[in-house]
Amino acid sequence: MCFLVLLLTMMVMKNNNNNYNILINMLNNNYNILMMKSNNLLLFNNNNNNNNNNNNNNISNKNNNNNIINNNNNNEMMNKDNNNNNNEMMNKDNDYNNNMFYNNNNNNKSRKSLLDLTNNDISMYNYEWDKTEFNFDKFYKEYKYNKPNDKLPSKEFLEWFLGFFEADGCMTIPKNLNYSMIITSHKKDLFLLNYIKDNLLMGNVVKNSNKLDNYRWQVYKQQDIKLLIHLFNGNTVLPVRYVKLSMFISNINMKLLKNNEPIINIINKCKLPRLDNSWLSGFTDGEGCFSIGKTQSFYRVIYNINQKYIANKYILDYILNLLRELMNNNNLGGVYMHSSKTKNVYEMRISSMEGCSKLRLYFDKYPLRSYKFLVYKNWLKFIDMAMNKSLSKDIRKNKLMIMLNNIRNISKMNK
């Protein structure tokens, strides 16, 4: 549909050589972004791939089972509060049912959800891996121009925010073309949404669902949308997030061209994650899980992150290798298929007491900022007690049982 709109626009603009040339260049430079491999499909859905309700059902072992500590299957997850903010995007009050693929060959507007994307669809997009630090120069320049009297967000905050948005953020293009960027979280992280609003000085926080008791930080102002694009453009880490951003920018460029405004050039790069910034901290605030499981003889602890698509699996492998280097342990953890029932979903998992304990080498320097920070601190206390060899195993088991009950009670209080 949008491709046909472009062609019609070209016919109207033939008498305007400058605009006509701009449009030709846009078609040439962004062909892979505007055209899908199958049936010329154009994405209109930029919902986070792990925040969609259907996707959450597919990976319910992470997002739903981590909400209780389950004694029946010896997998006592401490983390009821740990992953709720990963489940919040399931309820958009059907706001985003319009954010779908439109098939050019179907006048009845046959729709596909973003979950119908395949690994081959993702592989159509060309990008380069970039090992350098995040570049906020363009964002800061535009921010100063548009908000000259406002304080600039700190570099540390922006690094964290990039990771958190890649985990929990949502870019939408409904049929009325009122573009928006949104993050939805449970009420226990309401303070975090206000923290984001106060640092970026944009958007507002509203109640999203009484039933799920969650809230939404939402940005609709077009000037602020463009500022966020300048923040994300060239700074995304996840390849699938890069693809979504590319399509989001392409749709906005259509509107800019219509208004004879300069278009936004897509930076075809994905940043490789690093352990000398807060990106992983923000990503863990959104997607990470700190859990405790009970075995027949003792307890186990797990730190894990799940992601969909083979392209994102590469990032999980890369993060794990960074942590292995940090801890000087080449046998640390692994990246696995999440389950036989949830194909194309991958899990980075660290499950040794020692390995989980050493995660503090990173998180103590770049702390979590959500409610998950408290979960992480209790998780570390549990690990320290479990590894305290000055106490007998029986004494440790008794103390750990008490700690686990306390963790469970705290989780119930914050339901």
CSV table of C-alpha atoms in Angstrom, one decimal:
chain,number,residue,atom,x,y,z
A,1,MET,CA,0.0,0.0,0.0
A,2,CYS,CA,2.6,2.5,1.1
A,3,PHE,CA,4.8,1.6,-1.9
A,4,LEU,CA,1.9,2.5,-4.2
A,5,VAL,CA,1.4,5.7,-2.3
A,6,LEU,CA,5.1,6.5,-3.0
A,7,LEU,CA,4.6,5.9,-6.7
A,8,LEU,CA,1.5,8.2,-6.8
A,9,THR,CA,3.4,10.8,-4.9
A,10,MET,CA,6.2,10.6,-7.5
A,11,MET,CA,3.7,11.4,-10.3
A,12,VAL,CA,2.5,14.4,-8.4
A,13,MET,CA,6.0,15.6,-7.7
A,14,LYS,CA,7.5,15.3,-11.2
A,15,ASN,CA,7.4,19.1,-11.6
A,16,ASN,CA,9.4,19.6,-8.5
A,17,ASN,CA,12.8,18.2,-9.3
A,18,ASN,CA,14.3,18.5,-5.8
A,19,ASN,CA,11.5,16.6,-4.1
A,20,TYR,CA,11.4,14.2,-7.0
A,21,ASN,CA,15.1,13.4,-6.6
A,22,ILE,CA,14.7,13.1,-2.8
A,23,LEU,CA,12.0,10.5,-3.3
A,24,ILE,CA,14.0,8.6,-5.9
A,25,ASN,CA,17.0,8.5,-3.5
A,26,MET,CA,14.7,7.4,-0.7
A,27,LEU,CA,13.4,4.5,-2.8
A,28,ASN,CA,16.9,3.4,-3.8
A,29,ASN,CA,18.4,3.7,-0.3
A,30,ASN,CA,15.6,2.2,1.7
A,31,TYR,CA,14.2,-0.4,-0.7
A,32,ASN,CA,14.7,-3.3,1.7
A,33,ILE,CA,13.0,-1.2,4.4
A,34,LEU,CA,10.0,-0.4,2.3
A,35,MET,CA,9.5,-3.8,0.7
A,36,MET,CA,9.1,-7.1,2.5
A,37,LYS,CA,10.4,-10.3,0.9
A,38,SER,CA,6.9,-11.9,0.7
A,39,ASN,CA,4.0,-10.2,-0.9
A,40,ASN,CA,5.6,-6.7,-0.6
A,41,LEU,CA,4.5,-6.4,3.0
A,42,LEU,CA,5.2,-3.2,4.9
A,43,LEU,CA,5.5,-3.3,8.7
A,44,PHE,CA,3.1,-1.1,10.6
A,45,ASN,CA,3.8,-2.8,13.9
A,46,ASN,CA,6.8,-1.9,16.1
A,47,ASN,CA,5.6,-3.5,19.3
A,48,ASN,CA,8.5,-5.0,21.4
A,49,ASN,CA,8.7,-8.6,20.3
A,50,ASN,CA,8.9,-9.8,23.9
A,51,ASN,CA,6.1,-7.6,25.1
A,52,ASN,CA,3.3,-8.9,22.8
A,53,ASN,CA,0.7,-11.0,24.5
A,54,ASN,CA,0.9,-13.9,22.1
A,55,ASN,CA,4.7,-13.9,22.5
A,56,ASN,CA,4.3,-13.9,26.2
A,57,ASN,CA,2.1,-16.9,26.1
A,58,ASN,CA,4.8,-18.7,24.0
A,59,ILE,CA,7.5,-18.0,26.6
A,60,SER,CA,5.3,-18.3,29.7
A,61,ASN,CA,8.0,-20.2,31.5
A,62,LYS,CA,9.8,-17.0,31.9
A,63,ASN,CA,7.1,-14.4,32.2
A,64,ASN,CA,4.4,-16.2,34.1
A,65,ASN,CA,6.1,-19.0,36.1
A,66,ASN,CA,8.6,-16.5,37.4
A,67,ASN,CA,5.7,-14.7,39.2
A,68,ILE,CA,5.5,-17.4,41.9
A,69,ILE,CA,7.8,-19.7,43.8
A,70,ASN,CA,6.7,-23.1,42.8
A,71,ASN,CA,7.4,-25.9,45.3
A,72,ASN,CA,5.6,-28.6,43.4
A,73,ASN,CA,8.1,-28.8,40.5
A,74,ASN,CA,11.1,-27.8,42.6
A,75,ASN,CA,11.5,-24.6,40.7
A,76,GLU,CA,10.9,-22.0,43.4
A,77,MET,CA,11.1,-18.7,41.6
A,78,MET,CA,11.7,-15.8,44.0
A,79,ASN,CA,10.9,-13.5,41.2
A,80,LYS,CA,7.2,-12.8,41.1
A,81,ASP,CA,8.1,-9.1,41.0
A,82,ASN,CA,11.1,-9.7,38.8
A,83,ASN,CA,9.5,-10.1,35.4
A,84,ASN,CA,6.1,-8.4,35.7
A,85,ASN,CA,7.3,-5.4,33.8
A,86,ASN,CA,8.2,-7.7,30.9
A,87,ASN,CA,4.5,-8.8,30.7
A,88,GLU,CA,2.9,-5.4,30.7
A,89,MET,CA,2.7,-4.8,27.0
A,90,MET,CA,0.1,-7.6,26.7
A,91,ASN,CA,-2.6,-5.2,27.5
A,92,LYS,CA,-2.8,-2.2,25.2
A,93,ASP,CA,-6.6,-2.2,25.4
A,94,ASN,CA,-6.4,-3.3,21.8
A,95,ASP,CA,-4.8,0.1,21.0
A,96,TYR,CA,-2.3,-1.5,18.7
A,97,ASN,CA,-4.5,-3.8,16.7
A,98,ASN,CA,-4.0,-1.3,13.9
A,99,ASN,CA,-0.2,-1.7,14.0
A,100,MET,CA,-0.1,-4.6,11.5
A,101,PHE,CA,1.3,-5.6,8.1
A,102,TYR,CA,-0.8,-4.5,5.2
A,103,ASN,CA,-0.8,-6.7,2.2
A,104,ASN,CA,-0.6,-4.8,-1.1
A,105,ASN,CA,-2.4,-7.6,-2.9
A,106,ASN,CA,-5.4,-7.7,-0.6
A,107,ASN,CA,-8.0,-4.9,-0.6
A,108,ASN,CA,-9.6,-6.3,2.5
A,109,LYS,CA,-6.5,-5.3,4.5
A,110,SER,CA,-5.4,-8.8,5.5
A,111,ARG,CA,-3.3,-8.4,8.5
A,112,LYS,CA,-0.3,-10.2,10.0
A,113,SER,CA,1.1,-9.6,13.4
A,114,LEU,CA,4.7,-8.8,14.0
A,115,LEU,CA,5.1,-12.4,15.3
A,116,ASP,CA,4.7,-13.6,11.7
A,117,LEU,CA,8.1,-12.2,10.8
A,118,THR,CA,10.6,-15.0,10.0
A,119,ASN,CA,14.3,-15.1,10.5
A,120,ASN,CA,14.6,-14.7,6.7
A,121,ASP,CA,12.5,-11.5,6.9
A,122,ILE,CA,14.9,-10.1,9.5
A,123,SER,CA,17.9,-11.1,7.4
A,124,MET,CA,16.8,-8.9,4.6
A,125,TYR,CA,18.1,-5.9,6.5
A,126,ASN,CA,21.8,-5.0,6.1
A,127,TYR,CA,23.7,-3.5,9.0
A,128,GLU,CA,27.2,-3.3,10.3
A,129,TRP,CA,28.4,-4.3,13.8
A,130,ASP,CA,29.9,-1.3,15.6
A,131,LYS,CA,32.2,-1.9,18.6
A,132,THR,CA,32.5,1.8,19.5
A,133,GLU,CA,30.7,3.6,22.4
A,134,PHE,CA,27.2,5.0,22.0
A,135,ASN,CA,27.2,8.2,20.1
A,136,PHE,CA,24.8,10.8,21.5
A,137,ASP,CA,26.1,13.8,19.6
A,138,LYS,CA,23.1,14.2,17.3
A,139,PHE,CA,20.6,13.7,20.1
A,140,TYR,CA,22.3,16.3,22.3
A,141,LYS,CA,22.5,18.7,19.4
A,142,GLU,CA,18.8,18.4,18.6
A,143,TYR,CA,17.9,18.4,22.3
A,144,LYS,CA,19.7,21.7,22.9
A,145,TYR,CA,18.0,23.2,19.9
A,146,ASN,CA,14.5,22.0,20.8
A,147,LYS,CA,14.8,22.4,24.6
A,148,PRO,CA,17.3,25.2,25.1
A,149,ASN,CA,16.3,25.8,28.7
A,150,ASP,CA,16.2,22.2,29.8
A,151,LYS,CA,19.0,20.1,31.4
A,152,LEU,CA,20.5,17.5,29.2
A,153,PRO,CA,20.0,13.9,30.2
A,154,SER,CA,23.2,12.3,31.5
A,155,LYS,CA,25.2,9.9,29.4
A,156,GLU,CA,24.8,7.2,32.1
A,157,PHE,CA,21.0,7.6,32.1
A,158,LEU,CA,20.8,7.4,28.3
A,159,GLU,CA,22.9,4.3,28.2
A,160,TRP,CA,20.6,2.7,30.7
A,161,PHE,CA,17.5,4.0,28.9
A,162,LEU,CA,18.6,2.5,25.6
A,163,GLY,CA,18.9,-1.0,27.2
A,164,PHE,CA,15.5,-0.6,29.0
A,165,PHE,CA,13.7,0.6,25.9
A,166,GLU,CA,15.1,-2.2,23.8
A,167,ALA,CA,13.7,-4.6,26.4
A,168,ASP,CA,10.4,-3.0,27.1
A,169,GLY,CA,9.8,-0.2,24.7
A,170,CYS,CA,7.2,0.0,22.0
A,171,MET,CA,7.0,2.1,18.8
A,172,THR,CA,3.6,2.3,17.2
A,173,ILE,CA,2.2,3.5,13.9
A,174,PRO,CA,-1.7,3.2,14.0
A,175,LYS,CA,-3.8,3.9,11.0
A,176,ASN,CA,-4.2,7.5,11.9
A,177,LEU,CA,-0.4,7.9,11.7
A,178,ASN,CA,-0.2,9.4,15.2
A,179,TYR,CA,3.2,7.9,15.9
A,180,SER,CA,4.1,7.1,19.5
A,181,MET,CA,6.7,5.6,21.7
A,182,ILE,CA,5.5,3.8,24.9
A,183,ILE,CA,6.8,1.8,27.9
A,184,THR,CA,4.3,0.0,30.1
A,185,SER,CA,5.1,-1.3,33.6
A,186,HIS,CA,3.5,-2.7,36.7
A,187,LYS,CA,2.5,-0.2,39.4
A,188,LYS,CA,5.6,-1.2,41.5
A,189,ASP,CA,7.7,0.4,38.8
A,190,LEU,CA,5.5,3.5,38.5
A,191,PHE,CA,8.4,5.5,40.0
A,192,LEU,CA,10.6,4.3,37.2
A,193,LEU,CA,8.3,5.6,34.5
A,194,ASN,CA,8.3,9.0,36.3
A,195,TYR,CA,12.0,8.8,36.6
A,196,ILE,CA,12.3,8.4,32.8
A,197,LYS,CA,9.8,11.2,32.2
A,198,ASP,CA,11.7,13.5,34.5
A,199,ASN,CA,15.1,12.8,33.0
A,200,LEU,CA,14.1,13.1,29.3
A,201,LEU,CA,11.6,15.9,30.1
A,202,MET,CA,9.1,14.5,27.6
A,203,GLY,CA,6.0,12.3,27.6
A,204,ASN,CA,3.5,11.7,30.4
A,205,VAL,CA,2.6,8.8,32.7
A,206,VAL,CA,-0.9,7.5,32.7
A,207,LYS,CA,-2.8,4.6,34.2
A,208,ASN,CA,-3.0,1.9,31.5
A,209,SER,CA,-5.1,-0.9,33.0
A,210,ASN,CA,-7.0,-1.2,36.2
A,211,LYS,CA,-7.2,-5.0,35.8
A,212,LEU,CA,-3.5,-5.4,35.4
A,213,ASP,CA,-2.7,-2.5,37.6
A,214,ASN,CA,-0.1,-1.1,35.3
A,215,TYR,CA,1.0,2.3,34.0
A,216,ARG,CA,2.3,3.7,30.8
A,217,TRP,CA,4.9,6.3,29.8
A,218,GLN,CA,3.8,7.6,26.5
A,219,VAL,CA,5.3,10.1,24.0
A,220,TYR,CA,3.0,11.5,21.3
A,221,LYS,CA,4.5,14.9,20.6
A,222,GLN,CA,6.2,14.7,17.2
A,223,GLN,CA,9.2,16.9,18.2
A,224,ASP,CA,9.9,14.5,21.1
A,225,ILE,CA,9.4,11.5,18.8
A,226,LYS,CA,12.1,12.8,16.5
A,227,LEU,CA,14.4,13.4,19.4
A,228,LEU,CA,14.1,9.8,20.5
A,229,ILE,CA,14.7,8.7,17.0
A,230,HIS,CA,18.0,10.6,17.0
A,231,LEU,CA,18.8,8.8,20.3
A,232,PHE,CA,18.1,5.3,19.0
A,233,ASN,CA,19.4,5.8,15.4
A,234,GLY,CA,22.8,4.1,15.2
A,235,ASN,CA,22.7,3.1,18.9
A,236,THR,CA,20.4,0.0,18.9
A,237,VAL,CA,22.0,-3.2,20.0
A,238,LEU,CA,19.4,-5.9,19.1
A,239,PRO,CA,19.2,-6.5,15.3
A,240,VAL,CA,15.4,-7.0,15.5
A,241,ARG,CA,15.1,-3.6,17.3
A,242,TYR,CA,17.2,-2.1,14.5
A,243,VAL,CA,14.8,-3.5,11.9
A,244,LYS,CA,11.7,-2.1,13.8
A,245,LEU,CA,13.4,1.3,14.1
A,246,SER,CA,14.3,1.3,10.4
A,247,MET,CA,10.7,0.7,9.5
A,248,PHE,CA,9.5,3.3,12.0
A,249,ILE,CA,11.8,5.9,10.5
A,250,SER,CA,10.8,5.0,7.0
A,251,ASN,CA,7.1,5.6,7.8
A,252,ILE,CA,7.9,8.9,9.5
A,253,ASN,CA,10.0,9.9,6.4
A,254,MET,CA,6.9,9.5,4.3
A,255,LYS,CA,5.1,12.1,6.5
A,256,LEU,CA,8.2,14.4,6.4
A,257,LEU,CA,8.3,14.2,2.6
A,258,LYS,CA,4.6,15.0,2.4
A,259,ASN,CA,5.3,18.1,4.5
A,260,ASN,CA,8.4,19.0,2.5
A,261,GLU,CA,10.6,18.5,5.6
A,262,PRO,CA,14.1,16.9,5.6
A,263,ILE,CA,14.0,13.1,6.0
A,264,ILE,CA,15.9,11.2,8.6
A,265,ASN,CA,18.8,9.1,7.3
A,266,ILE,CA,18.8,5.6,8.8
A,267,ILE,CA,22.2,4.7,10.3
A,268,ASN,CA,22.7,1.0,9.3
A,269,LYS,CA,24.7,0.0,12.4
A,270,CYS,CA,24.1,-2.1,15.4
A,271,LYS,CA,26.2,-1.5,18.5
A,272,LEU,CA,27.8,-4.4,20.1
A,273,PRO,CA,27.1,-4.6,23.9
A,274,ARG,CA,29.8,-3.6,26.3
A,275,LEU,CA,30.4,-4.0,30.0
A,276,ASP,CA,31.7,-0.4,30.5
A,277,ASN,CA,28.3,1.2,30.3
A,278,SER,CA,24.8,0.8,31.7
A,279,TRP,CA,23.1,-0.8,28.7
A,280,LEU,CA,23.0,-4.3,30.1
A,281,SER,CA,21.7,-2.9,33.4
A,282,GLY,CA,18.8,-1.3,31.6
A,283,PHE,CA,18.2,-4.4,29.5
A,284,THR,CA,18.2,-6.6,32.6
A,285,ASP,CA,15.7,-4.2,34.3
A,286,GLY,CA,13.4,-5.0,31.4
A,287,GLU,CA,14.2,-8.6,30.4
A,288,GLY,CA,16.5,-10.1,33.0
A,289,CYS,CA,15.4,-12.6,35.6
A,290,PHE,CA,17.0,-13.5,39.0
A,291,SER,CA,15.5,-16.7,40.4
A,292,ILE,CA,15.9,-19.3,43.0
A,293,GLY,CA,15.1,-23.0,42.5
A,294,LYS,CA,15.0,-25.9,45.0
A,295,THR,CA,16.7,-29.2,44.2
A,296,GLN,CA,16.4,-32.4,46.1
A,297,SER,CA,19.5,-31.8,48.1
A,298,PHE,CA,20.0,-28.0,48.1
A,299,TYR,CA,19.1,-24.8,46.2
A,300,ARG,CA,20.0,-23.4,42.8
A,301,VAL,CA,20.1,-19.8,41.5
A,302,ILE,CA,19.6,-18.6,37.9
A,303,TYR,CA,20.2,-15.4,36.0
A,304,ASN,CA,18.7,-15.5,32.6
A,305,ILE,CA,17.6,-13.4,29.6
A,306,ASN,CA,15.3,-14.6,26.8
A,307,GLN,CA,15.1,-13.2,23.3
A,308,LYS,CA,13.2,-14.2,20.1
A,309,TYR,CA,14.9,-14.6,16.7
A,310,ILE,CA,18.2,-16.0,15.7
A,311,ALA,CA,19.6,-12.5,15.0
A,312,ASN,CA,19.1,-11.6,18.7
A,313,LYS,CA,20.6,-14.9,19.8
A,314,TYR,CA,23.9,-13.6,18.6
A,315,ILE,CA,23.7,-10.7,21.1
A,316,LEU,CA,23.0,-13.2,23.9
A,317,ASP,CA,26.1,-15.2,22.9
A,318,TYR,CA,28.1,-12.0,22.8
A,319,ILE,CA,26.9,-10.9,26.3
A,320,LEU,CA,27.7,-14.3,27.7
A,321,ASN,CA,31.2,-14.1,26.3
A,322,LEU,CA,31.7,-10.7,27.8
A,323,LEU,CA,30.7,-12.0,31.2
A,324,ARG,CA,33.0,-15.0,30.8
A,325,GLU,CA,35.9,-12.6,30.2
A,326,LEU,CA,34.9,-10.5,33.2
A,327,MET,CA,34.8,-13.5,35.5
A,328,ASN,CA,37.7,-15.3,33.8
A,329,ASN,CA,35.5,-18.4,33.4
A,330,ASN,CA,35.2,-19.9,29.9
A,331,ASN,CA,32.6,-22.5,31.2
A,332,LEU,CA,30.2,-19.9,32.6
A,333,GLY,CA,26.6,-20.5,31.6
A,334,GLY,CA,25.3,-21.0,28.0
A,335,VAL,CA,22.7,-20.0,25.4
A,336,TYR,CA,20.0,-22.5,24.8
A,337,MET,CA,16.7,-23.0,22.9
A,338,HIS,CA,14.2,-21.8,25.5
A,339,SER,CA,12.1,-24.9,25.2
A,340,SER,CA,11.0,-27.4,22.6
A,341,LYS,CA,7.6,-25.8,22.5
A,342,THR,CA,8.8,-22.2,21.9
A,343,LYS,CA,10.9,-22.4,18.8
A,344,ASN,CA,13.0,-19.4,17.8
A,345,VAL,CA,13.2,-18.2,21.4
A,346,TYR,CA,16.6,-18.4,23.0
A,347,GLU,CA,17.8,-18.1,26.6
A,348,MET,CA,21.1,-17.0,28.0
A,349,ARG,CA,21.4,-18.7,31.4
A,350,ILE,CA,23.9,-18.6,34.2
A,351,SER,CA,23.1,-21.1,37.0
A,352,SER,CA,26.2,-21.7,39.0
A,353,MET,CA,26.4,-20.1,42.5
A,354,GLU,CA,29.8,-18.8,41.9
A,355,GLY,CA,29.0,-17.4,38.5
A,356,CYS,CA,25.8,-15.7,39.7
A,357,SER,CA,27.7,-14.3,42.7
A,358,LYS,CA,30.2,-12.6,40.4
A,359,LEU,CA,27.6,-10.8,38.5
A,360,ARG,CA,28.0,-8.1,41.2
A,361,LEU,CA,31.3,-7.2,39.4
A,362,TYR,CA,29.1,-5.6,36.8
A,363,PHE,CA,25.8,-4.7,38.6
A,364,ASP,CA,27.5,-3.1,41.6
A,365,LYS,CA,29.2,-0.7,39.1
A,366,TYR,CA,26.1,-0.2,36.9
A,367,PRO,CA,23.2,-0.7,39.2
A,368,LEU,CA,19.7,-1.7,38.3
A,369,ARG,CA,17.1,1.1,38.5
A,370,SER,CA,13.8,-0.7,38.6
A,371,TYR,CA,12.1,-2.6,41.4
A,372,LYS,CA,14.2,-5.5,40.2
A,373,PHE,CA,17.1,-3.9,42.1
A,374,LEU,CA,15.5,-5.1,45.4
A,375,VAL,CA,15.0,-8.5,43.9
A,376,TYR,CA,18.6,-8.7,42.9
A,377,LYS,CA,19.8,-7.6,46.4
A,378,ASN,CA,17.8,-10.3,48.1
A,379,TRP,CA,19.0,-12.8,45.5
A,380,LEU,CA,22.6,-11.9,46.3
A,381,LYS,CA,22.0,-12.3,50.0
A,382,PHE,CA,20.6,-15.8,49.4
A,383,ILE,CA,23.7,-16.7,47.3
A,384,ASP,CA,26.1,-15.4,50.0
A,385,MET,CA,24.3,-17.5,52.6
A,386,ALA,CA,24.3,-20.6,50.4
A,387,MET,CA,28.1,-20.2,49.8
A,388,ASN,CA,29.0,-19.5,53.4
A,389,LYS,CA,31.1,-22.6,54.0
A,390,SER,CA,31.7,-21.6,57.6
A,391,LEU,CA,28.3,-22.9,58.4
A,392,SER,CA,27.2,-26.5,58.1
A,393,LYS,CA,25.0,-27.5,55.2
A,394,ASP,CA,22.1,-28.2,57.4
A,395,ILE,CA,22.3,-24.8,59.1
A,396,ARG,CA,22.6,-23.1,55.7
A,397,LYS,CA,19.5,-25.0,54.5
A,398,ASN,CA,17.4,-23.9,57.4
A,399,LYS,CA,18.5,-20.3,57.1
A,400,LEU,CA,17.9,-20.4,53.3
A,401,MET,CA,14.4,-21.7,53.9
A,402,ILE,CA,13.7,-18.8,56.2
A,403,MET,CA,15.1,-16.3,53.6
A,404,LEU,CA,13.1,-17.9,50.9
A,405,ASN,CA,9.9,-17.6,52.9
A,406,ASN,CA,10.6,-13.9,53.5
A,407,ILE,CA,11.2,-13.4,49.8
A,408,ARG,CA,7.9,-15.1,49.1
A,409,ASN,CA,6.1,-12.9,51.5
A,410,ILE,CA,7.6,-9.7,50.0
A,411,SER,CA,6.5,-10.9,46.6
A,412,LYS,CA,2.9,-11.4,47.8
A,413,MET,CA,2.8,-7.9,49.4
A,414,ASN,CA,3.8,-6.4,46.0
A,415,LYS,CA,1.3,-8.4,44.0
